[in-house]
Short mmCIF file of C-alpha atoms in Angstrom, two decimals:
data_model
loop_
_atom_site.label_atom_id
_atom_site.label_comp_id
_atom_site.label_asym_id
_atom_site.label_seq_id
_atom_site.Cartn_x
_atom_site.Cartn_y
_atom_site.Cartn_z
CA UNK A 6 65.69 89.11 111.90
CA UNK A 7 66.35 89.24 115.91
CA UNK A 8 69.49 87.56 115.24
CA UNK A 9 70.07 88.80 111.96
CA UNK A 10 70.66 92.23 113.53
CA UNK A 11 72.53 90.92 116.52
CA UNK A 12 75.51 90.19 114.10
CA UNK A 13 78.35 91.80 114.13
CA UNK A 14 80.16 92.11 111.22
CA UNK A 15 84.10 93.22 110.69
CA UNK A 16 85.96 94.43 107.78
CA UNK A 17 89.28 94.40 106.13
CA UNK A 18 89.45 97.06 103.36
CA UNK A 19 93.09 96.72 100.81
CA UNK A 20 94.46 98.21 98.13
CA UNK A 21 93.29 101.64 96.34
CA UNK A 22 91.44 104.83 97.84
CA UNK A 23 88.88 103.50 94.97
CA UNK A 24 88.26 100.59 96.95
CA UNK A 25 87.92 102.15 100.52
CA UNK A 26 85.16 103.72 98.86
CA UNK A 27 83.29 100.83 97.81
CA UNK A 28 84.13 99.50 101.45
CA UNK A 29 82.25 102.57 102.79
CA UNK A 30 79.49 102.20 100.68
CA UNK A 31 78.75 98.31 101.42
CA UNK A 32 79.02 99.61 105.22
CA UNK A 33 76.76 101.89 104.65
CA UNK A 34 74.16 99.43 103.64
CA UNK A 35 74.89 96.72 106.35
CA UNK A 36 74.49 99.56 108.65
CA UNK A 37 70.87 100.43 107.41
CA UNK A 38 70.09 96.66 107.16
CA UNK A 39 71.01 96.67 110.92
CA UNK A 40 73.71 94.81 111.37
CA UNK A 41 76.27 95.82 114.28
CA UNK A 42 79.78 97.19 112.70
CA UNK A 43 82.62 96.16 114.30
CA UNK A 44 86.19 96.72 114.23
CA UNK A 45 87.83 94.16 116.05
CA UNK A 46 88.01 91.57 114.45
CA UNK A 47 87.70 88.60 117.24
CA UNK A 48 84.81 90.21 118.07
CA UNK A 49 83.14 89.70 114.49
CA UNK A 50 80.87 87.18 113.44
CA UNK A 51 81.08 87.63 110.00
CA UNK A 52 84.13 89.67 107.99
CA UNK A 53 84.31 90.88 104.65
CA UNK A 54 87.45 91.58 103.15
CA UNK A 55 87.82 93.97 100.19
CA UNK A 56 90.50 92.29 98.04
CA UNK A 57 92.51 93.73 95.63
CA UNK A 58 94.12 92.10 92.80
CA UNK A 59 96.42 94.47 90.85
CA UNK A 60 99.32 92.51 90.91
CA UNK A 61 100.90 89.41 91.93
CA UNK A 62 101.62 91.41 95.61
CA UNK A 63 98.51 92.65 96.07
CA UNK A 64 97.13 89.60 95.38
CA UNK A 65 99.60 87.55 98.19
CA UNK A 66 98.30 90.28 100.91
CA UNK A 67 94.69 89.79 99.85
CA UNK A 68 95.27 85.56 100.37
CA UNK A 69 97.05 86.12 103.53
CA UNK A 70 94.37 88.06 105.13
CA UNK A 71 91.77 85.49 104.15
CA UNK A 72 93.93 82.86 105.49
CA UNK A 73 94.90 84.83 108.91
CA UNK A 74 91.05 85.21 109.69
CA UNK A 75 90.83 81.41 108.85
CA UNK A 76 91.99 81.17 112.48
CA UNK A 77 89.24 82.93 114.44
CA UNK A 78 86.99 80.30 112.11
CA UNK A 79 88.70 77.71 113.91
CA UNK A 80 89.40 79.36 116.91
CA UNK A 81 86.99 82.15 118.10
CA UNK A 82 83.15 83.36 117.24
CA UNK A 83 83.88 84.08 113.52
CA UNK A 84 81.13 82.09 111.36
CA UNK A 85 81.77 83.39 107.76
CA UNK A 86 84.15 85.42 105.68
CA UNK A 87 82.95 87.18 102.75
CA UNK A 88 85.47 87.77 99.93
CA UNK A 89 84.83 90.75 97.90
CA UNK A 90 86.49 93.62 95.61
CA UNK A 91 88.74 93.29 92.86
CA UNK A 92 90.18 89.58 93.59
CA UNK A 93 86.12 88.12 94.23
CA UNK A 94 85.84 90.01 90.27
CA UNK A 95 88.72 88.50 88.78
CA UNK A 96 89.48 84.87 89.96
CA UNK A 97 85.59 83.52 91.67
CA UNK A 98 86.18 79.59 90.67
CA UNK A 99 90.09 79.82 91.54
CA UNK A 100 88.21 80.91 94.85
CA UNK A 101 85.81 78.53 95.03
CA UNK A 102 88.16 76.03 94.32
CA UNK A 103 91.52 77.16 96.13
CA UNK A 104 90.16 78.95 99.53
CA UNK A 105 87.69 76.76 100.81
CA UNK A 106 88.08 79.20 104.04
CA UNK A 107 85.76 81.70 102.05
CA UNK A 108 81.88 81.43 102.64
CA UNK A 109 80.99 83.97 100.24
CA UNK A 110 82.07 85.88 96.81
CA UNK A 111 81.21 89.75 95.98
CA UNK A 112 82.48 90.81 92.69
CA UNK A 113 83.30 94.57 92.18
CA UNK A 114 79.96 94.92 89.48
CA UNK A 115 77.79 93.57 93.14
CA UNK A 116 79.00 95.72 96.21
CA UNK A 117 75.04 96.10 96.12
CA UNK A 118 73.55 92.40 97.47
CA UNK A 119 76.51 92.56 100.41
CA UNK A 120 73.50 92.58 103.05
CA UNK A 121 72.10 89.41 100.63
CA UNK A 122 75.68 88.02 100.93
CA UNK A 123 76.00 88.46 104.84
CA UNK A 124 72.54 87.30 105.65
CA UNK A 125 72.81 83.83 103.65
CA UNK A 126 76.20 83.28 105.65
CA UNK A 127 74.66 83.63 108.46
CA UNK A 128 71.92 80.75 107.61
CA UNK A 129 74.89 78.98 107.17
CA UNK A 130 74.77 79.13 102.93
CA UNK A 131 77.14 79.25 100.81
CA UNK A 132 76.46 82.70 98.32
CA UNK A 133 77.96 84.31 95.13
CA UNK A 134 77.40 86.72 93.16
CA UNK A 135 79.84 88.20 90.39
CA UNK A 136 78.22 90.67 87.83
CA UNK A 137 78.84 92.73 85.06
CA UNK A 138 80.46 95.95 86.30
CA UNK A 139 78.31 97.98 83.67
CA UNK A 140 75.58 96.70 85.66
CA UNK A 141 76.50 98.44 89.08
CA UNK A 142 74.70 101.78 90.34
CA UNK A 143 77.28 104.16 91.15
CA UNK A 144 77.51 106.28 94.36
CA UNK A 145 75.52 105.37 97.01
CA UNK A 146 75.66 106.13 100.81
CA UNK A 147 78.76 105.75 102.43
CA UNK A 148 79.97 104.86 106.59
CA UNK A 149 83.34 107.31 105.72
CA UNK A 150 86.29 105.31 107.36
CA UNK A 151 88.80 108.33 106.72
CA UNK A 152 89.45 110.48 109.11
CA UNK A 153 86.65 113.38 109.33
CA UNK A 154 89.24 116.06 108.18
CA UNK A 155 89.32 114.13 104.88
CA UNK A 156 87.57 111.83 102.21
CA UNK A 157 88.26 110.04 98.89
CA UNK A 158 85.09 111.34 96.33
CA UNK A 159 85.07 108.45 93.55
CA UNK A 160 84.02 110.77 89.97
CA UNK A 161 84.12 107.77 87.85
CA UNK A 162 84.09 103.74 88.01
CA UNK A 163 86.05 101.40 85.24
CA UNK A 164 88.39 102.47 82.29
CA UNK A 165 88.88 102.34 78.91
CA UNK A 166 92.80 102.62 78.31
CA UNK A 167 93.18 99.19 78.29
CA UNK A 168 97.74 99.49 79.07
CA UNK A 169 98.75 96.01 78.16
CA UNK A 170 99.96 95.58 81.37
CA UNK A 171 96.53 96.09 83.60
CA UNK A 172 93.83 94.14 83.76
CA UNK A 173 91.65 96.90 85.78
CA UNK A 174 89.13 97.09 82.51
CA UNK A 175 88.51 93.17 83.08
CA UNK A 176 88.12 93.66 86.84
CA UNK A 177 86.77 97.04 86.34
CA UNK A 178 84.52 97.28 83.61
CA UNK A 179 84.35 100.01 80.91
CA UNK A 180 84.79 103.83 82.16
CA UNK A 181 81.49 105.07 83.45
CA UNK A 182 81.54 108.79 84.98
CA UNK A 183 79.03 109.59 87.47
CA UNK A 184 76.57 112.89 87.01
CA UNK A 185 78.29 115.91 88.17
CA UNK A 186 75.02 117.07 90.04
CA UNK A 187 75.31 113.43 92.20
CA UNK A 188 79.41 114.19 92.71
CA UNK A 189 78.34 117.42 94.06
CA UNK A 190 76.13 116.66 96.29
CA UNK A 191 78.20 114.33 97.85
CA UNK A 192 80.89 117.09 98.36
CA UNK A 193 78.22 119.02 99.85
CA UNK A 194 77.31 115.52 101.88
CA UNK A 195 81.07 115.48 102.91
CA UNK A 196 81.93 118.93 103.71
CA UNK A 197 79.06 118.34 106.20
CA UNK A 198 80.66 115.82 107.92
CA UNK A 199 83.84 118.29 108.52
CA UNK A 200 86.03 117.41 105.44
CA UNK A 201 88.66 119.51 104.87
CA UNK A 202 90.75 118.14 102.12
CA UNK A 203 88.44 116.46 99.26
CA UNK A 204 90.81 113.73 96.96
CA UNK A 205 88.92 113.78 93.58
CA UNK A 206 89.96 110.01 92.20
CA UNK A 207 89.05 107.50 89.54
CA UNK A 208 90.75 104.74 87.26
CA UNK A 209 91.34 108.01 84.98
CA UNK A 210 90.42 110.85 86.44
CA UNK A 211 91.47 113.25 83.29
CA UNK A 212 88.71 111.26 81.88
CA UNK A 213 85.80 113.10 83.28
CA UNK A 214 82.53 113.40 81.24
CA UNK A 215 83.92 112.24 78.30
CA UNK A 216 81.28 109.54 78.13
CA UNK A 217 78.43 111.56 79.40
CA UNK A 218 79.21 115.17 78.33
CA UNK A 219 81.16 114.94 74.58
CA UNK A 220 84.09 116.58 76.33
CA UNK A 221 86.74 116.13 78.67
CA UNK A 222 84.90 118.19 82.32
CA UNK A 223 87.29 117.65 85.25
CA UNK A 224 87.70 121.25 85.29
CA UNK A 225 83.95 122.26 84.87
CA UNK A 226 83.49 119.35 88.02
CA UNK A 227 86.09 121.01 90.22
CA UNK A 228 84.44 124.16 89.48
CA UNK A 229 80.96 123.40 90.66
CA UNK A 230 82.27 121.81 93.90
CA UNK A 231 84.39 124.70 95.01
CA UNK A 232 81.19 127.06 93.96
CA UNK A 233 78.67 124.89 95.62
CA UNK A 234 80.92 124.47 99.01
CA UNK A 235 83.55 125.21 101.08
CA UNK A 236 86.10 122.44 101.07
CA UNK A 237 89.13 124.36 101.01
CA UNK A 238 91.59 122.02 99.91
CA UNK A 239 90.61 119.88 96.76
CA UNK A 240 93.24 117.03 95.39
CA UNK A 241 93.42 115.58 92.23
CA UNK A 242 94.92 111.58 91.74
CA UNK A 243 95.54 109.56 88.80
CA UNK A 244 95.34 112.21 85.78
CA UNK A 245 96.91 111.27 82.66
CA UNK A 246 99.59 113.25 80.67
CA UNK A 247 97.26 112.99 77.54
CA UNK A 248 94.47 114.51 78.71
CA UNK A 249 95.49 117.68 80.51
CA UNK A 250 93.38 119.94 78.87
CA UNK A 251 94.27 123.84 78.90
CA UNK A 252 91.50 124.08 80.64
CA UNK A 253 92.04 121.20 83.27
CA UNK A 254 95.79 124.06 83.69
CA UNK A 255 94.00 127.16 83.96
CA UNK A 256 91.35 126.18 87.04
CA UNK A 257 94.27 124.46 88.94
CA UNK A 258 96.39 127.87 88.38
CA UNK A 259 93.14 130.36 89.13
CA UNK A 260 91.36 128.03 91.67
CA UNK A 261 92.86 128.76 95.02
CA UNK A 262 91.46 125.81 96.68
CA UNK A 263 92.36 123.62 94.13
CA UNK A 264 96.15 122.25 95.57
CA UNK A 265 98.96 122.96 93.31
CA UNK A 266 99.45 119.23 92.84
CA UNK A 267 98.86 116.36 90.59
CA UNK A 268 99.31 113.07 90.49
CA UNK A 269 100.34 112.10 86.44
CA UNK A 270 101.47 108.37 86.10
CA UNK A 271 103.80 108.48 83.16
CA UNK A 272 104.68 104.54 83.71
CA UNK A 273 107.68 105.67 80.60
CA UNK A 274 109.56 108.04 78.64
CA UNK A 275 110.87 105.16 76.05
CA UNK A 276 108.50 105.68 72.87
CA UNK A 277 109.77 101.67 71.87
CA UNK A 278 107.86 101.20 75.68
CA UNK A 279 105.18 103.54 75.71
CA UNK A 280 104.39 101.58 72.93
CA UNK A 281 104.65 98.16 74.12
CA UNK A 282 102.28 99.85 76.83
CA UNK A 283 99.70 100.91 74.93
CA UNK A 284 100.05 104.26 76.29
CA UNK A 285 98.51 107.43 75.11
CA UNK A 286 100.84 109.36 73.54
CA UNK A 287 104.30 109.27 73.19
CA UNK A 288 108.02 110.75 74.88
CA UNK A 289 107.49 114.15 73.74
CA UNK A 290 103.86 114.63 74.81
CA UNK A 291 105.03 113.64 78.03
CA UNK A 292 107.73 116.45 78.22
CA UNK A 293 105.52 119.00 76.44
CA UNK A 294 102.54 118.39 79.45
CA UNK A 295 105.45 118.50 82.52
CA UNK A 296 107.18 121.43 80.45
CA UNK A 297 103.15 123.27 80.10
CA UNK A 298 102.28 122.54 84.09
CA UNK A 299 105.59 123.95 85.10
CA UNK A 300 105.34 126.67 82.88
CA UNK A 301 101.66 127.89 83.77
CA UNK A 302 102.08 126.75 87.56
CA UNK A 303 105.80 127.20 88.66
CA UNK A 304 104.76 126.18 92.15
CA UNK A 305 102.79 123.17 91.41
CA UNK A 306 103.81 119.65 92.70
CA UNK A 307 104.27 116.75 90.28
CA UNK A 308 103.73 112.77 91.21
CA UNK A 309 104.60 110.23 88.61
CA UNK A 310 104.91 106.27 88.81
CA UNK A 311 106.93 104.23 86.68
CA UNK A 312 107.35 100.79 85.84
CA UNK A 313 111.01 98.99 85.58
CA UNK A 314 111.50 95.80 83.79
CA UNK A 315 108.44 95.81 81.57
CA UNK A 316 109.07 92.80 78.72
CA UNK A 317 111.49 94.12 76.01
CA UNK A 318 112.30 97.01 77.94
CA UNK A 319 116.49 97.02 77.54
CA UNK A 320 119.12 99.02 79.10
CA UNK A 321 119.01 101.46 76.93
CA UNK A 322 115.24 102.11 77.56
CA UNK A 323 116.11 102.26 80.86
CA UNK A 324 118.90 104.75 80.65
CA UNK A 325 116.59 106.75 78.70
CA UNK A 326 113.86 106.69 82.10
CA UNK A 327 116.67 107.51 84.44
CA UNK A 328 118.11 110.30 82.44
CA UNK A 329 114.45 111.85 82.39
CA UNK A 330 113.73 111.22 85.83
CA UNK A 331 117.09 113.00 87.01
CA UNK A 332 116.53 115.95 84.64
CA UNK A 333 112.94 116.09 85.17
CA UNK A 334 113.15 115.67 89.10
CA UNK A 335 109.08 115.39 89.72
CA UNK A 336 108.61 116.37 93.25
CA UNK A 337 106.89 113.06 94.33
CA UNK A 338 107.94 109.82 92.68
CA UNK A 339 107.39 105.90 92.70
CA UNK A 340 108.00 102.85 90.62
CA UNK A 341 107.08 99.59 90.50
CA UNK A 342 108.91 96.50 88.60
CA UNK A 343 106.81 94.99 86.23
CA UNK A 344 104.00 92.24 87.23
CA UNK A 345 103.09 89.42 84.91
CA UNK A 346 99.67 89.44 85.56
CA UNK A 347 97.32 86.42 83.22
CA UNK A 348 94.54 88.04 80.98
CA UNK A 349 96.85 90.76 80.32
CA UNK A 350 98.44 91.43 76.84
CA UNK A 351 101.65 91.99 78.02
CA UNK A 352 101.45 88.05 79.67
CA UNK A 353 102.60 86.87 76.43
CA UNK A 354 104.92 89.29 75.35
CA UNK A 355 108.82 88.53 74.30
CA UNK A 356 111.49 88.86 75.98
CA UNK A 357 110.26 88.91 79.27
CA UNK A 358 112.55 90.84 82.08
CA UNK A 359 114.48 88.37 84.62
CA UNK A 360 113.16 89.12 87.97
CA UNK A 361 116.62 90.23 89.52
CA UNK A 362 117.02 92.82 86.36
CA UNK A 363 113.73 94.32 87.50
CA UNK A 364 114.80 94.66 91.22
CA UNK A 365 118.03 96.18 90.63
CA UNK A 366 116.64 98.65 87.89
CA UNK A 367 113.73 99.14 90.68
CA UNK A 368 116.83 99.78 92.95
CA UNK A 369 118.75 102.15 91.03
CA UNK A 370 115.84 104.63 89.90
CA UNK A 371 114.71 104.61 93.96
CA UNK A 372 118.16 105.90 94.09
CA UNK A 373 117.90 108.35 92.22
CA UNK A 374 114.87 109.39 93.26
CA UNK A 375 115.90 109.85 97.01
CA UNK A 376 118.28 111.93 95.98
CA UNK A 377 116.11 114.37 94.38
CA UNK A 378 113.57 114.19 96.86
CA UNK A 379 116.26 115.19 99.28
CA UNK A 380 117.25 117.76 97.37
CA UNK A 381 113.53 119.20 96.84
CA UNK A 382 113.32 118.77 101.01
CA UNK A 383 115.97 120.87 101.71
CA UNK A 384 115.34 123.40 99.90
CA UNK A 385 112.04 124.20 102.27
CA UNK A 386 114.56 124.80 104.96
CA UNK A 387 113.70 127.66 107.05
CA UNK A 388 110.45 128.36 104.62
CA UNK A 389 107.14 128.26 106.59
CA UNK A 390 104.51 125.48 104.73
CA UNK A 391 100.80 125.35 105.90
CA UNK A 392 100.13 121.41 107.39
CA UNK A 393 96.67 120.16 107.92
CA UNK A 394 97.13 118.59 111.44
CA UNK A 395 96.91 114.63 112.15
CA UNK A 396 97.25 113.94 115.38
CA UNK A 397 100.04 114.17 117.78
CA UNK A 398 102.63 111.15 118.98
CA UNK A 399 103.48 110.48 122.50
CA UNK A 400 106.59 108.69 121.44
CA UNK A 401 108.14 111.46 119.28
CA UNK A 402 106.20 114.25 121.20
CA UNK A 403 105.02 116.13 118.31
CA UNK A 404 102.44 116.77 116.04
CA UNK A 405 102.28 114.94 112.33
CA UNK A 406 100.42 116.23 109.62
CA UNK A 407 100.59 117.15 105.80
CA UNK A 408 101.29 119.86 103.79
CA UNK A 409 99.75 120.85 100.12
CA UNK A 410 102.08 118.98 98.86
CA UNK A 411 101.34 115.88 100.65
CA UNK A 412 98.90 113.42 99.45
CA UNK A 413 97.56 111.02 102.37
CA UNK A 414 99.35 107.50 102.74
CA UNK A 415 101.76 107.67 99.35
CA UNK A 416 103.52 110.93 100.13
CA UNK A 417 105.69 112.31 103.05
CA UNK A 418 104.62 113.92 106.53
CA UNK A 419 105.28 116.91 108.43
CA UNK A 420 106.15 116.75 112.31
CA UNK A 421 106.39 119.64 113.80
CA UNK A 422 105.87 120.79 117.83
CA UNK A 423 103.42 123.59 118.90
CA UNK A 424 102.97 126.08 121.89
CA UNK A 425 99.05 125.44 121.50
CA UNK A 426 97.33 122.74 122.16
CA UNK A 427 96.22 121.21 118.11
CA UNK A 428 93.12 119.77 116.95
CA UNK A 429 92.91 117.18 114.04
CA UNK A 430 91.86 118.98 110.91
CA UNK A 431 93.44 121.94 112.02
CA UNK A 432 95.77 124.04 110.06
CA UNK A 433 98.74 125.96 111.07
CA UNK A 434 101.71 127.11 109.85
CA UNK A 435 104.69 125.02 110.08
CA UNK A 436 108.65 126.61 110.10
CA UNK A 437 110.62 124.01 108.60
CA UNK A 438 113.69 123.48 110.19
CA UNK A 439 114.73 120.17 109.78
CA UNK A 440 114.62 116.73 106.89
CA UNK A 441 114.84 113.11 107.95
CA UNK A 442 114.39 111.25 104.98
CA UNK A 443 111.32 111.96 102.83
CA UNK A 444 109.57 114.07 106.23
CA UNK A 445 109.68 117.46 107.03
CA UNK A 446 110.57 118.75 110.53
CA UNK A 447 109.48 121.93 111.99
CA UNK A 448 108.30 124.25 114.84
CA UNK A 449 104.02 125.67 114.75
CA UNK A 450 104.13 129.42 114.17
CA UNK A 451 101.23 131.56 115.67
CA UNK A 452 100.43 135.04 114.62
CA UNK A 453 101.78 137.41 117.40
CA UNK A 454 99.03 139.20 119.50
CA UNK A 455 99.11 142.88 119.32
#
């Protein structure tokens, strides 16, 4: 075991917050198995990368990676690489078969046996293992890889909306949400470690307790956290428009350390393609839930994702999106063109979208969308926003951070300069005095000394 410990092992975590977290939890357990963590990776001896397999992009990157660290194989000190996440789940024999590079496979359903995975590469073995995700324990101890002033706090694992287009449930597995008592006291375990902004996520977040409860409990969950500590900013991701409960409204309106934000992937507005979607819910539901949040929270921020080009979808359809997205004007926005992705329903649809009709609708809505999004910036103009601080930048001289309305990686920044010396985590308020594209610009504001 001499040796065993003396490895050092590297990783290269892609694609959704959901994944970082099951990268922090495998760390976690190659940590207690005593195995060195490193994050260069010429130093490594053995690297995992946590795949993702969405779509046909996501899927490229994944490859690549395995392919770049193929090099230090040949190269440099690097005796194995261990291919896990959501493309190990999804495609083990086209692995096996197509990336000879890869020593070892880790499905989603076995984050669990990574030390078992790592120590048989290191004999020199070849080692898979790909179970059912209904099998895996969720939670677990985690090495937190975000910065300290924030953390991702997986509620659920899997899904059960099964969108003709995804093949997440496959990957996945059925939804599963974890006890509230065991979310909790990972908040608690979290605000410990000095997190300031807590991002609530699942496949489906909306979806809380359903499956263990009898009843939609998102709210009842955000409750108990902000009772039980002191996080003071709490994010929600990936809620959908169907299952916005009234009561899901009211503790985002009353909670004051809930941010006035959500993230509500609408993917449509075209019943014909909600449809084809398998979407819950139809056109108006979607207006009625926008029209409800807006109503009970005029303040709150709205994210939404499309997707362009989706088979059958015609211009018409499209008009229809773009007319809703320009009268509509969500605050945060993106879109994706469609992905033919095998094992999906929508792989064998009709009248499938050439890929130049996707781009340029892709184009066009992006458009649109920077437009409003400029529009939205400039009216902060000479408002003052509270930012939780970043870091600062030598080469623009000035801090970067994020306001409220500002979800980490997917939305804007704030960069702002400061009398005062600034500390990461930090907040301060921010005078906004300037746009450049989808960023804020501004000057720190300190409370005069009497």
């Amino acid at each position: 075991m001499e040796e065993e410990k003396a490895l050092k092992v590297g990783f290269v975590s892609l694609g959704c917050p959901k994944n970082t977290i099951d990268t922090e939890v495998m760390l976690a357990e190659l940590h207690d198995a005593g195995f060195e963590i490193t994050g260069e990776d010429i130093e490594a001896d053995i690297i995992i990368v946590n795949t993702c397999a969405f779509i046909e992009s996501a899927k490229k990157e994944s490859i690549d990676n395995i392919l770049d660290l193929a090099w230090l194989k040949e190269n440099r000190n690097l005796r194995g690489i261990i291919c896990t996440g959501c493309m190990a789940q999804r495609y083990p024999d086209e692995i096996e078969k197509e990336l000879p590079e890869v020593d070892a496979i880790v499905g989603t359903g076995s984050i669990h046996d990574i030390v078992e995975a790592v120590k048989a590469v290191a004999a020199g073995k070849k080692y898979r293992s790909v179970k059912p995700n209904e099998e895996l324990v969720l939670g677990g101890d985690r090495v937190v890889t975000t910065p300290d002033y924030m953390a991702y706090l997986k509620i659920a694992e899997g899904c059960d909306n099964r969108c003709t287009y995804c093949a997440i449930p496959s990957i996945r597995g059925p939804f599963r949400s974890r006890p509230m008592e065991d979310i909790v006291n990972e908040a608690k375990v979290l605000e410990s470690l000095g997190t300031k902004e807590l991002i609530l996520v699942a496949q489906d977040t909306s979806r809380y307790g359903i499956d263990l409860y009898g009843s939609y409990k998102l709210h009842e969950l955000i409750r108990k956290i902000t009772d039980e500590t002191s996080i003071p900013w709490i994010r929600l991701l990936y809620c959908y428009p169907d299952k916005i409960t009234d009561e899901l409204v009211a503790e985002i309106r009353d909670n004051p350390r809930v941010l006035r934000y959500i993230d509500l992937p609408i993917q449509h507005i075209s019943d014909k393609m909600l449809r084809a979607m398998n979407r819950h819910g139809d056109g108006s539901l979607i207006r009625e839930v926008v029209a409800k949040l807006r109503r009970e929270i005029p303040d709150i921020v709205l994210r939404t994702t499309v997707i362009v080009g989706f088979p059958g979808e015609t211009e018409e359809d499209f008009e229809e999106l773009c007319d809703f997205v320009a009268e509509t004007k969500f605050d945060r926005f993106g879109a994706f063109p469609y992905s033919r992705e095998e094992g999906t329903a929508a792989y064998d649809l009709p009248d499938q979208i050439d890929e130049q009709v996707k781009q340029d609708r892709y184009d066009q809505i992006m458009r649109l969308q920077a437009n409003i999004h400029e529009q939205k910036n400039e009216e902060k103009l000479r408002t003052n926003i509270t930012v939780l601080c970043e870091g600062y930048d030598a080469v623009s001289e000035s801090y970067y951070g994020r306001s409220a309305a500002d979800a980490p990686d997917i939305d804007g920044k704030v960069w702002f300069s400061s009398s005062k010396k600034l500390a990461e985590g930090e907040f301060v308020t921010v005078r906004v005095t300037d746009v450049i594209d989808y960023d804020l610009v501004g000057i720190a504001k300190f409370p005069k000394k009497a």
